[in-house]
Short mmCIF file of C-alpha atoms (C1' of nucleotides) in Angstrom, two decimals:
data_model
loop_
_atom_site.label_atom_id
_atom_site.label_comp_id
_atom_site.label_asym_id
_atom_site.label_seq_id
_atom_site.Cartn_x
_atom_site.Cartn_y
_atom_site.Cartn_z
CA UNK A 1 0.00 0.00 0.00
CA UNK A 2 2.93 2.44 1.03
CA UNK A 3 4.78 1.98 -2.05
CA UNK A 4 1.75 2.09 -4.28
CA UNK A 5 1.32 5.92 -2.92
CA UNK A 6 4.88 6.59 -2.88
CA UNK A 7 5.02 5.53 -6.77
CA UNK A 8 1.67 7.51 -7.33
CA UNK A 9 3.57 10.26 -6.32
CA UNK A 10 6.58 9.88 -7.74
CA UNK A 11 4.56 9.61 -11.13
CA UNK A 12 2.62 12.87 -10.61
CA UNK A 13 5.76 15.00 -9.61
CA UNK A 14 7.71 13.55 -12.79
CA UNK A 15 5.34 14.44 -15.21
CA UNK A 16 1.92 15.61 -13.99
CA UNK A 17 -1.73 13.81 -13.77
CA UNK A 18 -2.02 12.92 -17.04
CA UNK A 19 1.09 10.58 -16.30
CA UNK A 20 -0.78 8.50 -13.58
CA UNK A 21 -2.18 5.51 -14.81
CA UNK A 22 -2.85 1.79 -13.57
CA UNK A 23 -0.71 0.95 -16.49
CA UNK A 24 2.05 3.16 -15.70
CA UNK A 25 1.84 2.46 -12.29
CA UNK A 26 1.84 -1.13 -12.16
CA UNK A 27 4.91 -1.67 -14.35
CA UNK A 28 6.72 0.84 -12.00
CA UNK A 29 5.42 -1.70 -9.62
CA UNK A 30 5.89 -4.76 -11.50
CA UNK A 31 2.91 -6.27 -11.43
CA UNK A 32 -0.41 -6.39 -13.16
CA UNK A 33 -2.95 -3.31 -13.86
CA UNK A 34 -5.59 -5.29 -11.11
CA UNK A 35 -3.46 -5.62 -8.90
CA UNK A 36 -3.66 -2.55 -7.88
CA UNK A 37 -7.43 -2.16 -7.45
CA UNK A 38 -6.73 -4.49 -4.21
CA UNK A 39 -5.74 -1.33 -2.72
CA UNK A 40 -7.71 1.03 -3.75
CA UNK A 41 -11.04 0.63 -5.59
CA UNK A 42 -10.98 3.24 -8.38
CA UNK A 43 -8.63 6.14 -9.56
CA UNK A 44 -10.48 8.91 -7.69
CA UNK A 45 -9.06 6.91 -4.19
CA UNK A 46 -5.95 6.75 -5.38
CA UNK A 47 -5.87 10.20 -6.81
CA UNK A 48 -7.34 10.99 -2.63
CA UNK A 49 -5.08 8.52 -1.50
CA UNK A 50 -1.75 10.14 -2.99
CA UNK A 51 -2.87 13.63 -2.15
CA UNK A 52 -3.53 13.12 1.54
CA UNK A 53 -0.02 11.40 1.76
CA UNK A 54 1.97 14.36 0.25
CA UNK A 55 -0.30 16.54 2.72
CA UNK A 56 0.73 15.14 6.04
CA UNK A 57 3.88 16.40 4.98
CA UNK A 58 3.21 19.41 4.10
CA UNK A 59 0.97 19.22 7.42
CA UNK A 60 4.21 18.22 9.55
CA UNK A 61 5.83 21.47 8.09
CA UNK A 62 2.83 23.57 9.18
CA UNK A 63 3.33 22.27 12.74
CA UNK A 64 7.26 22.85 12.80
CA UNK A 65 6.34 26.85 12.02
CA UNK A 66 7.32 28.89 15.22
CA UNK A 67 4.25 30.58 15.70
CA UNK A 68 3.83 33.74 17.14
CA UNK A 69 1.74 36.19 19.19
CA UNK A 70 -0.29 37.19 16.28
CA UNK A 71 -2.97 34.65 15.34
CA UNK A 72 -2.89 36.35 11.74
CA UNK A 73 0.40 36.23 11.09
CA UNK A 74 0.66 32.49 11.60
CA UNK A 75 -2.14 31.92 9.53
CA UNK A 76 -0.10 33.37 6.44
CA UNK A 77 3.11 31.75 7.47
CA UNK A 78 0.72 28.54 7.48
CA UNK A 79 -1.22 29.67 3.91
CA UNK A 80 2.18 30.40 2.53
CA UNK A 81 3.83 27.09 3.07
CA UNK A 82 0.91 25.55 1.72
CA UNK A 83 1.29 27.38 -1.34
CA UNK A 84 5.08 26.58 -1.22
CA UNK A 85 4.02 22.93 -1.42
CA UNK A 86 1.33 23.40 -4.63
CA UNK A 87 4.11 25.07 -6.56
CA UNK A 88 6.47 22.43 -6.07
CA UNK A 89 3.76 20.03 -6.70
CA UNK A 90 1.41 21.84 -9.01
CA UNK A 91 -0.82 18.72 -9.16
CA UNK A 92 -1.74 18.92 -5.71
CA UNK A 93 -3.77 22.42 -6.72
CA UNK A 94 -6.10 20.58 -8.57
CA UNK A 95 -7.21 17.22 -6.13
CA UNK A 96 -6.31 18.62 -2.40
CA UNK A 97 -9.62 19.26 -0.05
CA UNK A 98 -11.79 17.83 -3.18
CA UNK A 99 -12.72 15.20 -0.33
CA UNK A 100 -12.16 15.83 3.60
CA UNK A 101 -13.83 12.18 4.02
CA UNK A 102 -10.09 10.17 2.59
CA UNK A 103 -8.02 12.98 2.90
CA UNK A 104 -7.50 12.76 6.85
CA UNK A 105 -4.90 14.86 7.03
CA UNK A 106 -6.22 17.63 4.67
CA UNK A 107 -8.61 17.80 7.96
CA UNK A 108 -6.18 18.35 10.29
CA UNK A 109 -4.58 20.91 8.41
CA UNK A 110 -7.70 21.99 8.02
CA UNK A 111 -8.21 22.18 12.33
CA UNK A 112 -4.74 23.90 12.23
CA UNK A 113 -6.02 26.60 10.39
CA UNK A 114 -8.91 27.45 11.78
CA UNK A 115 -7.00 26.97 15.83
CA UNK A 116 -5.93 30.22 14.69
CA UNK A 117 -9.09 31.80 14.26
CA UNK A 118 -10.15 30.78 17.56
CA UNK A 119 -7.42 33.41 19.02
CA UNK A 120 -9.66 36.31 17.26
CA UNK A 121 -12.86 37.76 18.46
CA UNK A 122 -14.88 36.64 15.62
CA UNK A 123 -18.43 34.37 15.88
CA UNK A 124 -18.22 30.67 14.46
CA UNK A 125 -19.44 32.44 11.18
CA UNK A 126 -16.93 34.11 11.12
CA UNK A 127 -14.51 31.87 11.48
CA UNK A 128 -15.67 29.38 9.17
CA UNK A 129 -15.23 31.88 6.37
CA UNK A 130 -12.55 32.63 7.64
CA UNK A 131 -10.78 29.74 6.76
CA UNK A 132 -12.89 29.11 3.86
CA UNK A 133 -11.76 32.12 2.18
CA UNK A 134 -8.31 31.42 2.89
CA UNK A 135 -8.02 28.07 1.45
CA UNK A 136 -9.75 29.21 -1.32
CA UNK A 137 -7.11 31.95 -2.40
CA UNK A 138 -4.75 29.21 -1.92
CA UNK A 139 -6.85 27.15 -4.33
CA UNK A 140 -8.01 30.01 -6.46
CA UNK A 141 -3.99 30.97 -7.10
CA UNK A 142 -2.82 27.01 -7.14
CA UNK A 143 -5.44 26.17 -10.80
CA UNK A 144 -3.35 28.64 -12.50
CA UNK A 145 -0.26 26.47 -11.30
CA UNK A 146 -1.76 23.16 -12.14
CA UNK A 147 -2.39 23.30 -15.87
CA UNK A 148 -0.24 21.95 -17.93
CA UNK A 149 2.46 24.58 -19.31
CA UNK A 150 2.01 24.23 -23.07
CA UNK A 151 4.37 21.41 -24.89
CA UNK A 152 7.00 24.51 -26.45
CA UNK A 153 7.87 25.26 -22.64
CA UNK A 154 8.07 21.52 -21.92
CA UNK A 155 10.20 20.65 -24.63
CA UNK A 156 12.39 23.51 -23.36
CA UNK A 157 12.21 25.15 -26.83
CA UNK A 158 10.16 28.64 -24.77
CA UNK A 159 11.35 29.40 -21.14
CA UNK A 160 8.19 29.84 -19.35
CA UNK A 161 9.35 33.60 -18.93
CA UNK A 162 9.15 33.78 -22.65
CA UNK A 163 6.10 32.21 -23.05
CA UNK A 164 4.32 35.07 -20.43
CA UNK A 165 6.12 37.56 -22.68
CA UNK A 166 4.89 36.09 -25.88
CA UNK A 167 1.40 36.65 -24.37
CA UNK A 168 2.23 40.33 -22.91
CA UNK A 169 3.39 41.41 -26.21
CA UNK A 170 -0.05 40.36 -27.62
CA UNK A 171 -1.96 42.39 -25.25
CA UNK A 172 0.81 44.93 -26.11
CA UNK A 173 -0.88 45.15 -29.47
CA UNK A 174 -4.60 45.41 -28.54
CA UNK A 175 -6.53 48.64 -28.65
CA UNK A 176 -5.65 50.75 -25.53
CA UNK A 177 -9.13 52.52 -25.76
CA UNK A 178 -10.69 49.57 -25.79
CA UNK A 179 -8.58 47.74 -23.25
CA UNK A 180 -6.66 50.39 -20.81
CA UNK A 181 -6.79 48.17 -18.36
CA UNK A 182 -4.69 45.62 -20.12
CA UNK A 183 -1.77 48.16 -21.32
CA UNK A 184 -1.85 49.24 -17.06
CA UNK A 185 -0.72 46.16 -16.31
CA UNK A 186 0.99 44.26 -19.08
CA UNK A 187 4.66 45.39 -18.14
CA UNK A 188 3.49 43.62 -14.21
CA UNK A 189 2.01 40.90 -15.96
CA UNK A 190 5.49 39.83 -18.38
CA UNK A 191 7.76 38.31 -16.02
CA UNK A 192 5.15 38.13 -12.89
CA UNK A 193 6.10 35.70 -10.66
CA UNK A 194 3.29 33.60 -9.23
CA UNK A 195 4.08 33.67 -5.94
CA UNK A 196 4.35 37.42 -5.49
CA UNK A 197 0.89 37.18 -7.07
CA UNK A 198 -0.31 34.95 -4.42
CA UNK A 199 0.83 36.91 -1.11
CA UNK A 200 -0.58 40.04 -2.64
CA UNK A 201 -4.39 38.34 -2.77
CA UNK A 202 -3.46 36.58 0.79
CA UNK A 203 -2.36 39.77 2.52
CA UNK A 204 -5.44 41.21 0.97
CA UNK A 205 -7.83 38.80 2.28
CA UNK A 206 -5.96 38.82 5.72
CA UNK A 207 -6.22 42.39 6.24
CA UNK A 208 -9.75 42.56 5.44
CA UNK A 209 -9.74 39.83 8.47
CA UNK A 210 -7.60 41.83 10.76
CA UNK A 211 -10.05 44.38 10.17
CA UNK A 212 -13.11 42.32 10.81
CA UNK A 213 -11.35 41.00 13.74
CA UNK A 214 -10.68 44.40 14.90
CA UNK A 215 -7.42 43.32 15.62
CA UNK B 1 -19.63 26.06 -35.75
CA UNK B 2 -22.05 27.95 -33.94
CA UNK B 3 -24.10 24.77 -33.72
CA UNK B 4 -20.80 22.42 -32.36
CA UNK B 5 -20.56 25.06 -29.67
CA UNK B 6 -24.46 25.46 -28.73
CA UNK B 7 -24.87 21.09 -28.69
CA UNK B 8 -21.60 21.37 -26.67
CA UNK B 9 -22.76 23.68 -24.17
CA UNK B 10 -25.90 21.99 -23.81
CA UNK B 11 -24.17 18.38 -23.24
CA UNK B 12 -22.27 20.36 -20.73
CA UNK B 13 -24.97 21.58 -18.75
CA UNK B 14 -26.95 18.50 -18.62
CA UNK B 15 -24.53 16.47 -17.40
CA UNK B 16 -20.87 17.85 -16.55
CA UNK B 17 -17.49 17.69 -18.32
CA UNK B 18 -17.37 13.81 -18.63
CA UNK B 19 -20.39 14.16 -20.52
CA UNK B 20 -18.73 16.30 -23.16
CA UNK B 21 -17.63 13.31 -25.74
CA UNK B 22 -17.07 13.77 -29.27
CA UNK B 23 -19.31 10.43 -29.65
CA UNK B 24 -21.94 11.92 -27.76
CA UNK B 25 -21.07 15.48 -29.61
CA UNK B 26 -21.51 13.90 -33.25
CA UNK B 27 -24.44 12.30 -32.45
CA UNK B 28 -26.34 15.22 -31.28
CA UNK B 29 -25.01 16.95 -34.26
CA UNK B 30 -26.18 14.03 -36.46
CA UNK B 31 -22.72 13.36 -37.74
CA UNK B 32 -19.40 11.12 -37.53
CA UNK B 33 -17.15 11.87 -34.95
CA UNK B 34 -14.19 13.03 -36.95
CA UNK B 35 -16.33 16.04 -38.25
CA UNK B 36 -15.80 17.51 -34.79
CA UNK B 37 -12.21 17.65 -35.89
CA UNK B 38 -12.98 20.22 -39.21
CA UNK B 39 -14.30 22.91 -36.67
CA UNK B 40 -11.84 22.18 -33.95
CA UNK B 41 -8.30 20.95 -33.37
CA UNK B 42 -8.60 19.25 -30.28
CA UNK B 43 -11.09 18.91 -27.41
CA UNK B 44 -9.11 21.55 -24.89
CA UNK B 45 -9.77 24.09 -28.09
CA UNK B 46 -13.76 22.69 -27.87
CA UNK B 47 -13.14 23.61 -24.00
CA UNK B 48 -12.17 26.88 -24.83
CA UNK B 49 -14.29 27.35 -26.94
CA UNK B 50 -17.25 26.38 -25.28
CA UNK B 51 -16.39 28.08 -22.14
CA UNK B 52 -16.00 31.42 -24.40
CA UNK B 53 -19.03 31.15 -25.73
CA UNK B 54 -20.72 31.38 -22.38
CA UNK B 55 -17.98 33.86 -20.64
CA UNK B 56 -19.26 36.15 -23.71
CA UNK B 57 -23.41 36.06 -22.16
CA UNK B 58 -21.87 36.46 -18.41
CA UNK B 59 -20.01 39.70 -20.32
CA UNK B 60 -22.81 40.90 -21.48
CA UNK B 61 -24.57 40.72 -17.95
CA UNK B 62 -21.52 42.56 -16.44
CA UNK B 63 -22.19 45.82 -18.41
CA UNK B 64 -25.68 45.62 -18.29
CA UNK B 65 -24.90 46.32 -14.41
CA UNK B 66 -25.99 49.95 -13.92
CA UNK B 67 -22.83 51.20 -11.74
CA UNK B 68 -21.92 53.10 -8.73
CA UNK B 69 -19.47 55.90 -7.45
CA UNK B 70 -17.60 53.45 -5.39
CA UNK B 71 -15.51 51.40 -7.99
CA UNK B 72 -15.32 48.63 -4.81
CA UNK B 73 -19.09 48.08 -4.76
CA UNK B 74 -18.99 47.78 -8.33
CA UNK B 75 -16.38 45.29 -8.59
CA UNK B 76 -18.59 43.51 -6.11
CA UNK B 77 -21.43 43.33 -7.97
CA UNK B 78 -19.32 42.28 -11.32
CA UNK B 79 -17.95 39.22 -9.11
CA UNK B 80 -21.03 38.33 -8.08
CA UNK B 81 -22.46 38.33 -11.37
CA UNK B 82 -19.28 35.90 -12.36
CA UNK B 83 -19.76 33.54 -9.64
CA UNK B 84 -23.74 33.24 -10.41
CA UNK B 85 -23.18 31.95 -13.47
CA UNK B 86 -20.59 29.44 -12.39
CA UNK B 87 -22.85 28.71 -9.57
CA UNK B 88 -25.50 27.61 -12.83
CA UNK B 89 -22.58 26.07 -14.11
CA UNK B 90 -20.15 24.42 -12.38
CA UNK B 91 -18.09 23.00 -14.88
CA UNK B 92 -17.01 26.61 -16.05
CA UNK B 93 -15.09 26.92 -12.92
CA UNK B 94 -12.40 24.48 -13.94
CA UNK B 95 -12.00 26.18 -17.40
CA UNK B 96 -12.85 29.91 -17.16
CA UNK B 97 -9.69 31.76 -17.50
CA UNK B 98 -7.99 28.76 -18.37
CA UNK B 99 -6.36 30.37 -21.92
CA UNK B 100 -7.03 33.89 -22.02
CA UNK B 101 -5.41 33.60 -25.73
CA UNK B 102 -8.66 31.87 -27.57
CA UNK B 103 -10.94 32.65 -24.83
CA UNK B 104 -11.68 36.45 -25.99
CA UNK B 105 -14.41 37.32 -23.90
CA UNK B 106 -12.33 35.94 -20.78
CA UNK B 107 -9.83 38.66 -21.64
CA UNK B 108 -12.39 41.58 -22.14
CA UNK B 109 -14.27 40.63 -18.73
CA UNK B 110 -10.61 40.98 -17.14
CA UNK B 111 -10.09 43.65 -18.66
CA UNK B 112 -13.79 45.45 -17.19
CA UNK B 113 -13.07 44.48 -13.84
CA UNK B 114 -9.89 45.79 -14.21
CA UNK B 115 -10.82 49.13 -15.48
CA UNK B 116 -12.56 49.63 -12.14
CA UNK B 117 -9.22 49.19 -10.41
CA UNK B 118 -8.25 52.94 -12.56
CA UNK B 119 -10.29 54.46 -10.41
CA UNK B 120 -8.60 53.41 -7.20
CA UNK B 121 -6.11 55.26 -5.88
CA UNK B 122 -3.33 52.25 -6.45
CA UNK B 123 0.12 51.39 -8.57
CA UNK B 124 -0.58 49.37 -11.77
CA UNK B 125 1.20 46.39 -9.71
CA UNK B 126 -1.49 47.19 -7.24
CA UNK B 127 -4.23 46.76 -9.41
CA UNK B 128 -2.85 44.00 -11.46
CA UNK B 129 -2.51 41.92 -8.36
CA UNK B 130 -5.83 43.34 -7.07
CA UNK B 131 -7.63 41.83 -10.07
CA UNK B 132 -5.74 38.39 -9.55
CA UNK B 133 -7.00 38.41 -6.18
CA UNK B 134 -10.63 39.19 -6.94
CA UNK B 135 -10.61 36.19 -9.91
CA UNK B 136 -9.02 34.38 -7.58
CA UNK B 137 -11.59 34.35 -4.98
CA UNK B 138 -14.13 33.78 -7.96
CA UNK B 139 -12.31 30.54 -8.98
CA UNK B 140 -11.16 29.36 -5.48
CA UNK B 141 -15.03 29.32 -4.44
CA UNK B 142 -16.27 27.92 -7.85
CA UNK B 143 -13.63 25.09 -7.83
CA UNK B 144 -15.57 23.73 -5.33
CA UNK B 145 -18.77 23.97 -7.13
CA UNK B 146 -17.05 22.46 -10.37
CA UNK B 147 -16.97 18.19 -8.52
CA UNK B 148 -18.57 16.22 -9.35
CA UNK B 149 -21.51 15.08 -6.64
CA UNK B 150 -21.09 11.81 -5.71
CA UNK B 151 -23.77 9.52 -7.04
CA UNK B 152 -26.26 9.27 -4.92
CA UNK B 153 -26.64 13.30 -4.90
CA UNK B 154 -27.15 12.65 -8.55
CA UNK B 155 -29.61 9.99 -7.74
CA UNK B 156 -31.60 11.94 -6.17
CA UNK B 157 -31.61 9.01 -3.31
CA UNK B 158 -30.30 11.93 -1.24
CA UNK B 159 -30.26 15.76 -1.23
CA UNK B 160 -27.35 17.66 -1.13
CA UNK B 161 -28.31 19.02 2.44
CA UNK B 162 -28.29 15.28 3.91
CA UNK B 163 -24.81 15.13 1.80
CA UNK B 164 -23.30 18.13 4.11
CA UNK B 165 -24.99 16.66 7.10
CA UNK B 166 -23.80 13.30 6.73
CA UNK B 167 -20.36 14.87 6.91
CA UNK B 168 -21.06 17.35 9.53
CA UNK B 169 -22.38 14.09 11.82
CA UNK B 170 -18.81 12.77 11.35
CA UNK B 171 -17.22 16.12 12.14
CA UNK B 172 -19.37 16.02 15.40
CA UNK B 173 -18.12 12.77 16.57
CA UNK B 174 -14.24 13.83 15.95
CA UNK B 175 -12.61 14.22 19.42
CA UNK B 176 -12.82 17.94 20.68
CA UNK B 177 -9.67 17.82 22.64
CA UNK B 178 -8.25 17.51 18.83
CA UNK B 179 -10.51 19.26 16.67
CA UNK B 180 -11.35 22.01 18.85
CA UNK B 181 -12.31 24.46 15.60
CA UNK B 182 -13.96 21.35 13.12
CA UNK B 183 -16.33 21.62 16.73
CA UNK B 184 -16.35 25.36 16.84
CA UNK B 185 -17.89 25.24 12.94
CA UNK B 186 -19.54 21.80 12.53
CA UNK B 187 -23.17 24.33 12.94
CA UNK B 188 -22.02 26.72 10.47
CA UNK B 189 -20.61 24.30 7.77
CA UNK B 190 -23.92 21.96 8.15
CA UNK B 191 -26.38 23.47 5.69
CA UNK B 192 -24.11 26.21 4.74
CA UNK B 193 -24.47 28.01 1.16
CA UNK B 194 -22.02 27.83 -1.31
CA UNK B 195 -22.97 31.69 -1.98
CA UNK B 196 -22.56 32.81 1.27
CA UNK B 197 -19.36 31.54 1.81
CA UNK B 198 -18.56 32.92 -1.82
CA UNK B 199 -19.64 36.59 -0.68
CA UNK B 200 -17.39 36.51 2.78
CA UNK B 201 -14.22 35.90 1.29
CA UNK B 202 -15.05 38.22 -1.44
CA UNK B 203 -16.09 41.19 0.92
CA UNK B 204 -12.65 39.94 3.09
CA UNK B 205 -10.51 40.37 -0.26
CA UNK B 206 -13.02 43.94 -0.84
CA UNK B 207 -12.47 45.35 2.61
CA UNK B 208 -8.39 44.27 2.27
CA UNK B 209 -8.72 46.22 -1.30
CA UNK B 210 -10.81 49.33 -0.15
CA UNK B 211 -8.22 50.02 2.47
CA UNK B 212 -5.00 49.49 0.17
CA UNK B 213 -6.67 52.34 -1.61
CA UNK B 214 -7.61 54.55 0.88
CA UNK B 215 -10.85 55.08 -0.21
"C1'" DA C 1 -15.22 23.25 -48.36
"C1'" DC C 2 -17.19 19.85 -45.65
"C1'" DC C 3 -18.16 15.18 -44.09
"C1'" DT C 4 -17.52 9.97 -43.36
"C1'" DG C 5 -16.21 4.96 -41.65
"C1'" DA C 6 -13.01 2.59 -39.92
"C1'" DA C 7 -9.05 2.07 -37.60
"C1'" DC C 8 -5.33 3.15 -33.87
"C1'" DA C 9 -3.50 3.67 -29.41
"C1'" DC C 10 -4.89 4.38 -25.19
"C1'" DC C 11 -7.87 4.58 -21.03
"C1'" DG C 12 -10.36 2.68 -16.24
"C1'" DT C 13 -12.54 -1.34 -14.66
"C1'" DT C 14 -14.01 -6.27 -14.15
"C1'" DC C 15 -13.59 -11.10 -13.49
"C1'" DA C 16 -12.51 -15.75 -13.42
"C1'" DA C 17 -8.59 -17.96 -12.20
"C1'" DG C 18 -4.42 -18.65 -9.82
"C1'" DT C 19 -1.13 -18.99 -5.38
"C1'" DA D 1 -4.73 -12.45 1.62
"C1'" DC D 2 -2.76 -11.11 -2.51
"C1'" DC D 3 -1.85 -11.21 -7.47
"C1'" DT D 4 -2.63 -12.19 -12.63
"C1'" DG D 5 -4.04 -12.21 -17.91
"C1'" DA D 6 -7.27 -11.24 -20.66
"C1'" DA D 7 -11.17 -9.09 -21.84
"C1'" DC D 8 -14.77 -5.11 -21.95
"C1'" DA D 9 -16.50 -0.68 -22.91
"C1'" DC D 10 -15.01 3.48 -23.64
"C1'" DC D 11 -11.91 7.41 -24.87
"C1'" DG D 12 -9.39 11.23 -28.28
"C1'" DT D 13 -7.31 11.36 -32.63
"C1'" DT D 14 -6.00 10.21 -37.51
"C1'" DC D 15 -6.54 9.24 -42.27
"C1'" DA D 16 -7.76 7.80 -46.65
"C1'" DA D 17 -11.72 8.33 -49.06
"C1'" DG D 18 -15.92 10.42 -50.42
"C1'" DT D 19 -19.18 14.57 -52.11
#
DNA sequence: ACCTGAACACCGTTCAAGT
DNA sequence: ACCTGAACACCGTTCAAGT
C-alpha cells in the first residue's frame, strides 16, 4: 500500500496527472494493472489517496512553524507554506480538499487553520469563512499552477518567462481605448512571478480579516 | 460552428465535463465523430471554446450592471455576477480563464473588472494583483462547485443538504480535545451556502482592497 | 469546403482464475 | 490475503476516401 502511494507520487511529480495511470503504475510496480485495485477501488481513491499522503507532509511542516503572538500572522506563514508545497507540486492544486472524508490529514490541516481563528474575536461564522476564504485563495492561485504549461515550454524550446512575454506582447498590441486596463498592467504581468501574485491576494484577504477582527 | 458550440454547451450543462464526448457530440449533431475535428483541433480548443461562448453572455450581464461611485461596490457586484453563473454552471469553474489567448471574452471581462481598479487610488502592480486576487476568490469558491456530486446526490436518493450533514455528523463525533475548531464550525458548515461563503471571502478580499486604496 | 467509416493507441474497470 | 491475464467498454485522434 505504502509503495503504491509513494510511486503515485513519484509519477505525478515527474510528469503531472495525465502521467498516472494503472498501467504506468503497475509496471513501476511490477505487477499487473488489477493488482492494484486491491488497494484502492478506483482512480479517484488513489488520486485521494496520494494527495492526503503528500499533505501530512506538508501538514508536519505547518506544525514545525514557530508561531507567534499574532494569530494572523501564523495563519499566512501557514497559507504560505501551503502554497510553497502546490508550486512544487502543481498537481496537488487541482485534487487537495476535493474530499475531507479520505483525505485525513487535509482535515487536520484543516483544524490547524482554523486553531488560529479561535485566538480572534470573531463568531463561528466568522470563522468558518474565515478559513474558507483562505483556502480558497490558496486554491483560487494554485489552478493557474496546475495546468499543464504548453508542450514549447516543456520541450524547453520557450522558457516559461518567454512564453508570459509572448502573451504580454499580444496584449501589447490590442486597442488601448478599448482595453486600458490591459496596457496598465501588461509590463506587471510579463515576467510576474506567481508567488508574489499569491501573497498580494493573501495579505489582501488577511487584512480585510484583521479588520473584521478588529485586531 | 455555432451549432458544435451550442450542442456542446448543452451536453455540458446537462450532465458535466465527462459528458462532453465527441461520440456523444456527433451524435447530437447528427454526424461522424471526426467532423468535430474540421471545426476544432482538439477537445481543450472545444473547452475553450465552449467556455468562451458562455464567458461572452456572463459579459454581457456585467455591463448591463448599472454602476456606482464606489468602484469597490462595483467590482462587487461584477464578481457576483461571475460567480452566479458558475454557480448555474459548475463546470465553467475548472476552465474559465484557463487560456485567455482563444478565450476572448475571458480577456475583455478581465479587462472590465480591471478598469474599475483605474479608479482606485493604487500602482498598476497594485491593481494587477488586485484583479488576480478578486478572480481568484471567484475561482477558489467555484472550484468547489465544479466536482462532481457523488452519485447518490445525482440519484436523487439523497439531497445535497443530507450530503453536508452526513459529513457534519462525522465532524461532530471527531474528538474535541483535537478538533477544537472542526467543533467550533460543525453548525455553520452543516447546511451552509455555497454563496454565502462565496460573498465573505469576497467582501474579506473587498475590505483588504478598499483600504489598500484609501478610499 | 465539408463530411464519413473505420481504424489506432490508449484509457479505467471487471472477473474468473491462480497462489 | 494477494496477485494475474485477458477481456470489456469506452476514450481522443488520424486518415484515406468520399461529395
Amino acid at each position: 500500500m505504502e509503495s503504491v502511494l509513494t510511486e503515485a507520487v513519484a509519477l505525478l511529480d515527474e510528469a503531472g496527472a495525465p502521467a498516472l495511470t494503472f498501467r504506468a503504475l503497475a509496471q513501476r510496480l511490477g505487477g499487473g494493472v488489477a493488482s492494484i485495485y486491491w488497494y484502492v477501488a478506483s482512480k479517484e481513491e488513489l488520486l485521494d489517496r496520494a494527495t492526503d499522503h503528500v499533505v501530512g507532509a506538508v501538514l508536519a511542516d505547518i506544525e514545525a512553524l514557530p508561531g507567534s503572538d499574532d494569530p494572523i500572522d501564523d495563519l499566512r506563514a501557514m497559507a504560505v507554506t501551503l502554497f510553497d508545497a502546490i508550486v512544487h507540486r502543481p498537481w496537488l492544486g487541482a485534487y487537495f480538499m476535493r474530499n475531507t472524508d479520505i483525505q485525513g490529514n487535509a482535515l487536520r490541516l484543516y483544524e490547524k487553520l482554523g486553531r488560529q481563528t479561535l485566538r480572534l474575536d470573531l463568531s463561528a461564522r466568522q470563522r468558518f469563512h474565515a478559513v474558507s476564504a483562505i483556502t480558497g485563495v490558496v486554491i483560487g492561485s494554485a489552478v493557474d499552477l496546475g495546468q499543464e504549461p504548453p508542450e514549447e515550454v516543456l520541450d524547453g524550446t520557450v522558457t516559461h518567462d518567454e512564453f508570459l512575454s509572448r502573451f504580454a506582447q499580444a496584449w501589447r498590441e490590442l486597442d488601448s481605448e478599448e482595453f486600458p486596463f490591459v496596457h496598465e498592467i501588461v509590463d506587471e504581468f510579463d515576467g510576474h512571478d506567481d508567488v508574489d501574485q499569491f501573497r498580494s491576494a493573501l495579505d489582501l484577504t488577511l487584512a480585510g480579516l484583521r479588520l473584521q477582527a478588529g485586531a
